[in-house]
Amino acid sequence: MPKGHLLYAQSGGVTAVINATASAVLATARAHKVPALWAKNGILGALREELYDTRKLKAAEIKALAHTPGGAFGSCRFKLKSIEQDRAQYERLIDVFRAHDIRWFLYNGGNDSADTALKLSKVASELGYPLTCIGVPKTVDNDLVVTDCCPGFGSAAKYTAVSVAEAALDVAAMADTSTKVFVYEVMGRHAGWLAAAAGLAGRGEDQAPHLILFPENAFDEAAFLAKVQAVVKKVGYCVVVVSEGIRHADGRFVAEAGGKDAFGHSQLGGVGPMLAALCKDKLGVKVHWTVPDYLQRSARHLASKTDLQQALAVGKAAVELALAGKNGVMPTIQRTSDKPYRWKIVPHPLSEIANHEKTMPKAFIRKDGFGITEACRTYLEPLIRGEAPPPYGKDGLPAFVRPTLPLLPKTLLAWSK
């Protein structure tokens, strides 16, 4: 085994099980007697030389990370420019890696994180520094290509399906004298996977959710209102699930708020309340809406056992691939059987994953555009199966771990953008 340190970092929106992946990374590195560092707030920690030495974490803390949501030492939304646009930031990263003898870099995130790992693997080679880069999959959006599903999605999908089922029972109980239309907004900028997961809450057009609005379909206001009105008349109430990224026919987001985030994505703002207001104004019915926002990606108490197992598996595989010198790859999940559900981990080149996006196939969306098909249900159901609750303390709350470590001493001058 060559000498050196392994550096792990998290990127993008955190999930209910991203720390489980971290737990597997640290445990596997220890098993191979490789010292592991953790960058504070993702790639920014590497640029700022803000690194933690995880050898000071107790084994019990590493184990407890597996049932703790969030990002234990921070994440970020920061996209590296191309080397032609900003060569200095890459040279800075290599300087930090050289200063701390970092030979393996694992970046845990989604599309943009895969892009960062790919760029860094190429630049390190160009600059003559021996570095193995591995992209580690994570995203509740489930939009990474190649991999059958993304760690983080299964738990968010389970939370969505359960929440919609429970809320629908509430709405049904009160519909005679109260709310007629309930709108539930989920994450999903370009891909409707989370919205689709809500479809697991019921079967048939008369069971909630009665309408699902996908980013893959252009929003038609007239068709939407007509469908809502028909459902209210027939069922007595209507539960609508909408993806935040639905668009008009001309490509504009229905709820674009203006501005861009750190990855250059359009800021979206509240399509759920917009649709609720539309139903109230046009149909004259009482409405309620909810935006679970961070709740859907942080609900560790309702995590899918399948999702947890896959999050642990990609973390373990990432370390093993790195130590084997498999540069510029990602451990992906390959489904080998639907019934029974079986899967395995397969490495795949980052060049075929970065900057690509997996959207809902047409075969997964009902012909009328407002629901999921049986093919979609077959795909989704195994991903939310099984329960993996965290341990609870005497106070009745989950026993999450909040590890603290001092930063390693800096050896370089401060980084400035």
GROMACS .gro file of N, CA and C in nm, residues 5-160:
model
  468
    5HIS      N    1  -0.241   1.013   0.246
    5HIS     CA    2  -0.370   1.031   0.310
    5HIS      C    3  -0.483   1.022   0.208
    6LEU      N    4  -0.597   0.980   0.256
    6LEU     CA    5  -0.721   0.983   0.177
    6LEU      C    6  -0.801   1.104   0.223
    7LEU      N    7  -0.854   1.179   0.128
    7LEU     CA    8  -0.938   1.295   0.161
    7LEU      C    9  -1.080   1.271   0.114
    8TYR      N   10  -1.175   1.289   0.205
    8TYR     CA   11  -1.318   1.272   0.175
    8TYR      C   12  -1.387   1.407   0.193
    9ALA      N   13  -1.485   1.435   0.108
    9ALA     CA   14  -1.561   1.559   0.120
    9ALA      C   15  -1.701   1.538   0.066
   10GLN      N   16  -1.795   1.617   0.117
   10GLN     CA   17  -1.935   1.611   0.074
   10GLN      C   18  -1.971   1.737  -0.003
   11SER      N   19  -2.061   1.722  -0.099
   11SER     CA   20  -2.096   1.835  -0.184
   11SER      C   21  -2.246   1.837  -0.214
   12GLY      N   22  -2.298   1.958  -0.233
   12GLY     CA   23  -2.439   1.972  -0.269
   12GLY      C   24  -2.531   1.950  -0.150
   13GLY      N   25  -2.660   1.938  -0.178
   13GLY     CA   26  -2.758   1.917  -0.072
   13GLY      C   27  -2.734   1.785  -0.002
   14VAL      N   28  -2.733   1.788   0.131
   14VAL     CA   29  -2.709   1.665   0.207
   14VAL      C   30  -2.836   1.579   0.209
   15THR      N   31  -2.822   1.456   0.257
   15THR     CA   32  -2.936   1.364   0.258
   15THR      C   33  -2.945   1.293   0.393
   16ALA      N   34  -3.046   1.208   0.406
   16ALA     CA   35  -3.064   1.133   0.529
   16ALA      C   36  -2.955   1.028   0.548
   17VAL      N   37  -2.886   0.990   0.438
   17VAL     CA   38  -2.789   0.880   0.449
   17VAL      C   39  -2.650   0.914   0.397
   18ILE      N   40  -2.622   1.039   0.367
   18ILE     CA   41  -2.488   1.072   0.318
   18ILE      C   42  -2.383   1.047   0.425
   19ASN      N   43  -2.419   1.069   0.552
   19ASN     CA   44  -2.323   1.040   0.659
   19ASN      C   45  -2.302   0.889   0.676
   20ALA      N   46  -2.398   0.809   0.630
   20ALA     CA   47  -2.378   0.665   0.630
   20ALA      C   48  -2.267   0.628   0.532
   21THR      N   49  -2.268   0.694   0.416
   21THR     CA   50  -2.159   0.673   0.320
   21THR      C   51  -2.027   0.715   0.383
   22ALA      N   52  -2.027   0.830   0.451
   22ALA     CA   53  -1.906   0.876   0.519
   22ALA      C   54  -1.859   0.774   0.622
   23SER      N   55  -1.953   0.718   0.696
   23SER     CA   56  -1.920   0.618   0.797
   23SER      C   57  -1.850   0.498   0.733
   24ALA      N   58  -1.901   0.453   0.619
   24ALA     CA   59  -1.840   0.339   0.550
   24ALA      C   60  -1.703   0.375   0.495
   25VAL      N   61  -1.688   0.498   0.445
   25VAL     CA   62  -1.558   0.544   0.395
   25VAL      C   63  -1.453   0.539   0.507
   26LEU      N   64  -1.487   0.596   0.622
   26LEU     CA   65  -1.391   0.603   0.732
   26LEU      C   66  -1.360   0.464   0.788
   27ALA      N   67  -1.463   0.381   0.802
   27ALA     CA   68  -1.442   0.247   0.855
   27ALA      C   69  -1.355   0.163   0.761
   28THR      N   70  -1.379   0.176   0.630
   28THR     CA   71  -1.302   0.100   0.532
   28THR      C   72  -1.158   0.149   0.526
   29ALA      N   73  -1.139   0.280   0.532
   29ALA     CA   74  -1.004   0.335   0.533
   29ALA      C   75  -0.927   0.284   0.655
   30ARG      N   76  -0.992   0.282   0.770
   30ARG     CA   77  -0.927   0.231   0.892
   30ARG      C   78  -0.891   0.084   0.879
   31ALA      N   79  -0.980   0.008   0.817
   31ALA     CA   80  -0.954  -0.134   0.800
   31ALA      C   81  -0.830  -0.157   0.713
   32HIS      N   82  -0.806  -0.064   0.621
   32HIS     CA   83  -0.689  -0.074   0.532
   32HIS      C   84  -0.570   0.004   0.587
   33LYS      N   85  -0.585   0.058   0.709
   33LYS     CA   86  -0.478   0.134   0.775
   33LYS      C   87  -0.433   0.255   0.692
   34VAL      N   88  -0.531   0.319   0.630
   34VAL     CA   89  -0.506   0.442   0.553
   34VAL      C   90  -0.562   0.560   0.631
   35PRO      N   91  -0.480   0.659   0.666
   35PRO     CA   92  -0.532   0.775   0.739
   35PRO      C   93  -0.625   0.858   0.651
   36ALA      N   94  -0.742   0.892   0.705
   36ALA     CA   95  -0.843   0.965   0.628
   36ALA      C   96  -0.863   1.105   0.682
   37LEU      N   97  -0.860   1.202   0.594
   37LEU     CA   98  -0.891   1.340   0.626
   37LEU      C   99  -1.030   1.371   0.572
   38TRP      N  100  -1.093   1.476   0.627
   38TRP     CA  101  -1.227   1.518   0.584
   38TRP      C  102  -1.221   1.669   0.563
   39ALA      N  103  -1.260   1.714   0.445
   39ALA     CA  104  -1.256   1.857   0.414
   39ALA      C  105  -1.381   1.927   0.466
   40LYS      N  106  -1.362   2.035   0.537
   40LYS     CA  107  -1.473   2.114   0.589
   40LYS      C  108  -1.546   2.182   0.473
   41ASN      N  109  -1.678   2.165   0.469
   41ASN     CA  110  -1.761   2.229   0.366
   41ASN      C  111  -1.715   2.196   0.224
   42GLY      N  112  -1.696   2.067   0.200
   42GLY     CA  113  -1.670   2.020   0.065
   42GLY      C  114  -1.539   2.068   0.006
   43ILE      N  115  -1.540   2.093  -0.124
   43ILE     CA  116  -1.419   2.132  -0.196
   43ILE      C  117  -1.365   2.266  -0.144
   44LEU      N  118  -1.452   2.346  -0.083
   44LEU     CA  119  -1.406   2.472  -0.025
   44LEU      C  120  -1.306   2.446   0.087
   45GLY      N  121  -1.328   2.339   0.163
   45GLY     CA  122  -1.235   2.305   0.269
   45GLY      C  123  -1.097   2.270   0.215
   46ALA      N  124  -1.096   2.204   0.099
   46ALA     CA  125  -0.968   2.173   0.036
   46ALA      C  126  -0.900   2.300  -0.013
   47LEU      N  127  -0.974   2.388  -0.074
   47LEU     CA  128  -0.916   2.514  -0.123
   47LEU      C  129  -0.867   2.601  -0.007
   48ARG      N  130  -0.940   2.600   0.102
   48ARG     CA  131  -0.904   2.684   0.217
   48ARG      C  132  -0.806   2.616   0.312
   49GLU      N  133  -0.772   2.491   0.280
   49GLU     CA  134  -0.687   2.410   0.367
   49GLU      C  135  -0.748   2.397   0.506
   50GLU      N  136  -0.877   2.366   0.506
   50GLU     CA  137  -0.950   2.342   0.630
   50GLU      C  138  -0.985   2.193   0.635
   51LEU      N  139  -0.899   2.118   0.699
   51LEU     CA  140  -0.907   1.972   0.697
   51LEU      C  141  -0.910   1.916   0.838
   52TYR      N  142  -0.987   1.806   0.853
   52TYR     CA  143  -0.994   1.736   0.981
   52TYR      C  144  -0.923   1.600   0.968
   53ASP      N  145  -0.854   1.561   1.073
   53ASP     CA  146  -0.792   1.430   1.078
   53ASP      C  147  -0.889   1.336   1.150
   54THR      N  148  -0.952   1.245   1.076
   54THR     CA  149  -1.057   1.161   1.134
   54THR      C  150  -1.003   1.049   1.221
   55ARG      N  151  -0.870   1.036   1.228
   55ARG     CA  152  -0.813   0.935   1.318
   55ARG      C  153  -0.847   0.967   1.464
   56LYS      N  154  -0.886   1.091   1.490
   56LYS     CA  155  -0.921   1.130   1.626
   56LYS      C  156  -1.066   1.101   1.659
   57LEU      N  157  -1.142   1.053   1.561
   57LEU     CA  158  -1.281   1.013   1.588
   57LEU      C  159  -1.283   0.875   1.652
   58LYS      N  160  -1.370   0.858   1.749
   58LYS     CA  161  -1.385   0.728   1.813
   58LYS      C  162  -1.462   0.634   1.719
   59ALA      N  163  -1.436   0.507   1.734
   59ALA     CA  164  -1.506   0.408   1.650
   59ALA      C  165  -1.657   0.419   1.667
   60ALA      N  166  -1.702   0.447   1.789
   60ALA     CA  167  -1.847   0.460   1.814
   60ALA      C  168  -1.905   0.580   1.740
   61GLU      N  169  -1.827   0.686   1.726
   61GLU     CA  170  -1.874   0.804   1.653
   61GLU      C  171  -1.887   0.774   1.504
   62ILE      N  172  -1.790   0.702   1.451
   62ILE     CA  173  -1.796   0.665   1.310
   62ILE      C  174  -1.917   0.577   1.284
   63LYS      N  175  -1.941   0.483   1.372
   63LYS     CA  176  -2.058   0.396   1.358
   63LYS      C  177  -2.188   0.476   1.366
   64ALA      N  178  -2.193   0.573   1.457
   64ALA     CA  179  -2.315   0.652   1.477
   64ALA      C  180  -2.343   0.745   1.360
   65LEU      N  181  -2.242   0.778   1.280
   65LEU     CA  182  -2.265   0.860   1.162
   65LEU      C  183  -2.368   0.794   1.069
   66ALA      N  184  -2.371   0.662   1.069
   66ALA     CA  185  -2.460   0.588   0.980
   66ALA      C  186  -2.607   0.613   1.009
   67HIS      N  187  -2.641   0.658   1.128
   67HIS     CA  188  -2.782   0.689   1.155
   67HIS      C  189  -2.804   0.838   1.183
   68THR      N  190  -2.710   0.922   1.138
   68THR     CA  191  -2.721   1.067   1.159
   68THR      C  192  -2.737   1.138   1.025
   69PRO      N  193  -2.840   1.219   1.007
   69PRO     CA  194  -2.859   1.290   0.880
   69PRO      C  195  -2.770   1.414   0.872
   70GLY      N  196  -2.783   1.486   0.762
   70GLY     CA  197  -2.704   1.608   0.744
   70GLY      C  198  -2.564   1.576   0.696
   71GLY      N  199  -2.475   1.675   0.702
   71GLY     CA  200  -2.336   1.656   0.665
   71GLY      C  201  -2.250   1.684   0.787
   72ALA      N  202  -2.184   1.583   0.840
   72ALA     CA  203  -2.117   1.595   0.969
   72ALA      C  204  -2.017   1.709   0.976
   73PHE      N  205  -1.945   1.734   0.867
   73PHE     CA  206  -1.848   1.843   0.867
   73PHE      C  207  -1.871   1.940   0.751
   74GLY      N  208  -1.997   1.949   0.711
   74GLY     CA  209  -2.035   2.053   0.616
   74GLY      C  210  -2.027   2.010   0.470
   75SER      N  211  -2.111   2.075   0.390
   75SER     CA  212  -2.114   2.055   0.246
   75SER      C  213  -2.108   2.193   0.180
   76CYS      N  214  -2.117   2.197   0.049
   76CYS     CA  215  -2.114   2.327  -0.019
   76CYS      C  216  -2.174   2.315  -0.158
   77ARG      N  217  -2.209   2.428  -0.214
   77ARG     CA  218  -2.244   2.437  -0.355
   77ARG      C  219  -2.138   2.527  -0.419
   78PHE      N  220  -2.041   2.464  -0.477
   78PHE     CA  221  -1.930   2.538  -0.539
   78PHE      C  222  -1.881   2.458  -0.658
   79LYS      N  223  -1.890   2.515  -0.775
   79LYS     CA  224  -1.853   2.446  -0.898
   79LYS      C  225  -1.719   2.499  -0.948
   80LEU      N  226  -1.622   2.409  -0.963
   80LEU     CA  227  -1.493   2.448  -1.018
   80LEU      C  228  -1.509   2.489  -1.164
   81LYS      N  229  -1.445   2.597  -1.201
   81LYS     CA  230  -1.443   2.638  -1.341
   81LYS      C  231  -1.347   2.547  -1.417
   82SER      N  232  -1.345   2.559  -1.546
   82SER     CA  233  -1.250   2.479  -1.624
   82SER      C  234  -1.109   2.527  -1.594
   83ILE      N  235  -1.011   2.443  -1.622
   83ILE     CA  236  -0.873   2.482  -1.594
   83ILE      C  237  -0.830   2.600  -1.681
   84GLU      N  238  -0.892   2.612  -1.799
   84GLU     CA  239  -0.861   2.727  -1.885
   84GLU      C  240  -0.912   2.857  -1.825
   85GLN      N  241  -1.025   2.851  -1.754
   85GLN     CA  242  -1.084   2.971  -1.695
   85GLN      C  243  -1.016   3.012  -1.565
   86ASP      N  244  -0.971   2.913  -1.487
   86ASP     CA  245  -0.914   2.945  -1.357
   86ASP      C  246  -0.813   2.837  -1.317
   87ARG      N  247  -0.698   2.842  -1.378
   87ARG     CA  248  -0.594   2.744  -1.351
   87ARG      C  249  -0.546   2.752  -1.206
   88ALA      N  250  -0.552   2.873  -1.149
   88ALA     CA  251  -0.499   2.896  -1.015
   88ALA      C  252  -0.570   2.811  -0.909
   89GLN      N  253  -0.699   2.789  -0.924
   89GLN     CA  254  -0.771   2.713  -0.822
   89GLN      C  255  -0.729   2.566  -0.823
   90TYR      N  256  -0.696   2.514  -0.941
   90TYR     CA  257  -0.649   2.377  -0.949
   90TYR      C  258  -0.508   2.364  -0.893
   91GLU      N  259  -0.424   2.460  -0.924
   91GLU     CA  260  -0.289   2.459  -0.869
   91GLU      C  261  -0.294   2.470  -0.717
   92ARG      N  262  -0.390   2.549  -0.666
   92ARG     CA  263  -0.407   2.561  -0.522
   92ARG      C  264  -0.445   2.425  -0.461
   93LEU      N  265  -0.539   2.355  -0.522
   93LEU     CA  266  -0.580   2.226  -0.471
   93LEU      C  267  -0.463   2.128  -0.467
   94ILE      N  268  -0.386   2.124  -0.574
   94ILE     CA  269  -0.271   2.034  -0.578
   94ILE      C  270  -0.169   2.074  -0.472
   95ASP      N  271  -0.151   2.203  -0.450
   95ASP     CA  272  -0.060   2.249  -0.345
   95ASP      C  273  -0.106   2.198  -0.207
   96VAL      N  274  -0.237   2.206  -0.182
   96VAL     CA  275  -0.291   2.158  -0.054
   96VAL      C  276  -0.274   2.007  -0.043
   97PHE      N  277  -0.304   1.935  -0.152
   97PHE     CA  278  -0.290   1.790  -0.151
   97PHE      C  279  -0.144   1.749  -0.127
   98ARG      N  280  -0.053   1.821  -0.192
   98ARG     CA  281   0.089   1.789  -0.176
   98ARG      C  282   0.134   1.819  -0.033
   99ALA      N  283   0.086   1.930   0.022
   99ALA     CA  284   0.127   1.970   0.157
   99ALA      C  285   0.083   1.868   0.262
  100HIS      N  286  -0.029   1.799   0.236
  100HIS     CA  287  -0.081   1.703   0.334
  100HIS      C  288  -0.070   1.559   0.284
  101ASP      N  289   0.009   1.541   0.179
  101ASP     CA  290   0.033   1.408   0.124
  101ASP      C  291  -0.097   1.333   0.096
  102ILE      N  292  -0.190   1.401   0.029
  102ILE     CA  293  -0.319   1.342  -0.008
  102ILE      C  294  -0.306   1.273  -0.143
  103ARG      N  295  -0.327   1.143  -0.145
  103ARG     CA  296  -0.311   1.065  -0.268
  103ARG      C  297  -0.442   1.010  -0.323
  104TRP      N  298  -0.546   1.016  -0.241
  104TRP     CA  299  -0.677   0.967  -0.284
  104TRP      C  300  -0.784   1.071  -0.245
  105PHE      N  301  -0.867   1.107  -0.339
  105PHE     CA  302  -0.971   1.208  -0.313
  105PHE      C  303  -1.106   1.149  -0.348
  106LEU      N  304  -1.198   1.148  -0.251
  106LEU     CA  305  -1.334   1.096  -0.269
  106LEU      C  306  -1.432   1.211  -0.253
  107TYR      N  307  -1.508   1.240  -0.360
  107TYR     CA  308  -1.604   1.351  -0.354
  107TYR      C  309  -1.744   1.295  -0.365
  108ASN      N  310  -1.822   1.315  -0.258
  108ASN     CA  311  -1.954   1.255  -0.241
  108ASN      C  312  -2.062   1.356  -0.278
  109GLY      N  313  -2.126   1.336  -0.393
  109GLY     CA  314  -2.228   1.432  -0.435
  109GLY      C  315  -2.300   1.387  -0.561
  110GLY      N  316  -2.361   1.485  -0.630
  110GLY     CA  317  -2.440   1.457  -0.749
  110GLY      C  318  -2.367   1.491  -0.877
  111ASN      N  319  -2.440   1.545  -0.975
  111ASN     CA  320  -2.383   1.572  -1.107
  111ASN      C  321  -2.264   1.666  -1.103
  112ASP      N  322  -2.279   1.778  -1.034
  112ASP     CA  323  -2.171   1.878  -1.031
  112ASP      C  324  -2.050   1.825  -0.954
  113SER      N  325  -2.074   1.741  -0.856
  113SER     CA  326  -1.964   1.683  -0.779
  113SER      C  327  -1.887   1.581  -0.863
  114ALA      N  328  -1.959   1.506  -0.943
  114ALA     CA  329  -1.893   1.413  -1.035
  114ALA      C  330  -1.806   1.490  -1.133
  115ASP      N  331  -1.856   1.605  -1.176
  115ASP     CA  332  -1.779   1.691  -1.267
  115ASP      C  333  -1.651   1.741  -1.200
  116THR      N  334  -1.662   1.779  -1.072
  116THR     CA  335  -1.545   1.827  -0.998
  116THR      C  336  -1.441   1.716  -0.985
  117ALA      N  337  -1.484   1.597  -0.949
  117ALA     CA  338  -1.391   1.484  -0.934
  117ALA      C  339  -1.324   1.451  -1.067
  118LEU      N  340  -1.401   1.457  -1.175
  118LEU     CA  341  -1.346   1.429  -1.308
  118LEU      C  342  -1.242   1.533  -1.347
  119LYS      N  343  -1.275   1.661  -1.329
  119LYS     CA  344  -1.180   1.768  -1.363
  119LYS      C  345  -1.051   1.754  -1.284
  120LEU      N  346  -1.065   1.727  -1.155
  120LEU     CA  347  -0.948   1.719  -1.068
  120LEU      C  348  -0.860   1.600  -1.104
  121SER      N  349  -0.922   1.490  -1.145
  121SER     CA  350  -0.843   1.373  -1.184
  121SER      C  351  -0.758   1.404  -1.308
  122LYS      N  352  -0.815   1.480  -1.401
  122LYS     CA  353  -0.744   1.515  -1.523
  122LYS      C  354  -0.633   1.617  -1.495
  123VAL      N  355  -0.665   1.716  -1.413
  123VAL     CA  356  -0.570   1.823  -1.385
  123VAL      C  357  -0.451   1.771  -1.305
  124ALA      N  358  -0.477   1.683  -1.208
  124ALA     CA  359  -0.367   1.627  -1.128
  124ALA      C  360  -0.269   1.555  -1.219
  125SER      N  361  -0.322   1.481  -1.316
  125SER     CA  362  -0.235   1.411  -1.410
  125SER      C  363  -0.154   1.510  -1.493
  126GLU      N  364  -0.221   1.616  -1.537
  126GLU     CA  365  -0.154   1.718  -1.618
  126GLU      C  366  -0.043   1.788  -1.539
  127LEU      N  367  -0.069   1.809  -1.410
  127LEU     CA  368   0.028   1.878  -1.327
  127LEU      C  369   0.131   1.784  -1.265
  128GLY      N  370   0.120   1.655  -1.298
  128GLY     CA  371   0.219   1.560  -1.255
  128GLY      C  372   0.210   1.518  -1.109
  129TYR      N  373   0.088   1.527  -1.052
  129TYR     CA  374   0.072   1.487  -0.912
  129TYR      C  375  -0.003   1.355  -0.906
  130PRO      N  376   0.050   1.255  -0.834
  130PRO     CA  377  -0.015   1.124  -0.827
  130PRO      C  378  -0.140   1.128  -0.738
  131LEU      N  379  -0.256   1.139  -0.799
  131LEU     CA  380  -0.382   1.150  -0.726
  131LEU      C  381  -0.487   1.062  -0.791
  132THR      N  382  -0.556   0.985  -0.710
  132THR     CA  383  -0.668   0.904  -0.758
  132THR      C  384  -0.797   0.968  -0.709
  133CYS      N  385  -0.885   1.000  -0.803
  133CYS     CA  386  -1.012   1.068  -0.771
  133CYS      C  387  -1.130   0.974  -0.795
  134ILE      N  388  -1.218   0.970  -0.698
  134ILE     CA  389  -1.338   0.886  -0.706
  134ILE      C  390  -1.461   0.972  -0.680
  135GLY      N  391  -1.560   0.965  -0.767
  135GLY     CA  392  -1.689   1.029  -0.741
  135GLY      C  393  -1.777   0.931  -0.665
  136VAL      N  394  -1.841   0.978  -0.560
  136VAL     CA  395  -1.926   0.891  -0.478
  136VAL      C  396  -2.070   0.940  -0.494
  137PRO      N  397  -2.163   0.857  -0.539
  137PRO     CA  398  -2.298   0.904  -0.573
  137PRO      C  399  -2.383   0.941  -0.453
  138LYS      N  400  -2.460   1.048  -0.472
  138LYS     CA  401  -2.555   1.096  -0.371
  138LYS      C  402  -2.645   1.199  -0.436
  139THR      N  403  -2.773   1.186  -0.425
  139THR     CA  404  -2.866   1.294  -0.456
  139THR      C  405  -3.010   1.246  -0.439
  140VAL      N  406  -3.092   1.327  -0.373
  140VAL     CA  407  -3.233   1.291  -0.359
  140VAL      C  408  -3.307   1.306  -0.491
  141ASP      N  409  -3.247   1.376  -0.586
  141ASP     CA  410  -3.313   1.395  -0.716
  141ASP      C  411  -3.309   1.270  -0.803
  142ASN      N  412  -3.220   1.175  -0.771
  142ASN     CA  413  -3.210   1.049  -0.845
  142ASN      C  414  -3.179   1.070  -0.993
  143ASP      N  415  -3.103   1.175  -1.024
  143ASP     CA  416  -3.084   1.210  -1.166
  143ASP      C  417  -2.946   1.179  -1.221
  144LEU      N  418  -2.865   1.101  -1.147
  144LEU     CA  419  -2.737   1.058  -1.202
  144LEU      C  420  -2.760   0.947  -1.304
  145VAL      N  421  -2.693   0.956  -1.417
  145VAL     CA  422  -2.707   0.852  -1.519
  145VAL      C  423  -2.625   0.730  -1.479
  146VAL      N  424  -2.647   0.623  -1.549
  146VAL     CA  425  -2.577   0.494  -1.533
  146VAL      C  426  -2.624   0.419  -1.409
  147THR      N  427  -2.611   0.481  -1.291
  147THR     CA  428  -2.652   0.412  -1.170
  147THR      C  429  -2.803   0.393  -1.168
  148ASP      N  430  -2.846   0.276  -1.121
  148ASP     CA  431  -2.990   0.245  -1.119
  148ASP      C  432  -3.066   0.344  -1.032
  149CYS      N  433  -3.005   0.382  -0.919
  149CYS     CA  434  -3.064   0.481  -0.830
  149CYS      C  435  -2.951   0.548  -0.754
  150CYS      N  436  -2.983   0.654  -0.681
  150CYS     CA  437  -2.881   0.731  -0.611
  150CYS      C  438  -2.904   0.722  -0.461
  151PRO      N  439  -2.800   0.690  -0.383
  151PRO     CA  440  -2.816   0.693  -0.237
  151PRO      C  441  -2.868   0.829  -0.192
  152GLY      N  442  -2.968   0.826  -0.105
  152GLY     CA  443  -3.036   0.948  -0.063
  152GLY      C  444  -3.175   0.956  -0.120
  153PHE      N  445  -3.192   0.903  -0.241
  153PHE     CA  446  -3.323   0.910  -0.305
  153PHE      C  447  -3.424   0.818  -0.238
  154GLY      N  448  -3.385   0.695  -0.209
  154GLY     CA  449  -3.480   0.599  -0.154
  154GLY      C  450  -3.544   0.647  -0.025
  155SER      N  451  -3.465   0.711   0.061
  155SER     CA  452  -3.520   0.762   0.187
  155SER      C  453  -3.610   0.882   0.164
  156ALA      N  454  -3.568   0.972   0.074
  156ALA     CA  455  -3.653   1.087   0.042
  156ALA      C  456  -3.782   1.042  -0.024
  157ALA      N  457  -3.772   0.938  -0.107
  157ALA     CA  458  -3.891   0.882  -0.173
  157ALA      C  459  -3.986   0.821  -0.070
  158LYS      N  460  -3.930   0.751   0.027
  158LYS     CA  461  -4.012   0.690   0.132
  158LYS      C  462  -4.083   0.799   0.213
  159TYR      N  463  -4.009   0.903   0.249
  159TYR     CA  464  -4.067   1.015   0.324
  159TYR      C  465  -4.181   1.079   0.243
  160THR      N  466  -4.159   1.096   0.114
  160THR     CA  467  -4.261   1.158   0.028
  160THR      C  468  -4.387   1.073   0.021
   0.00000   0.00000   0.00000
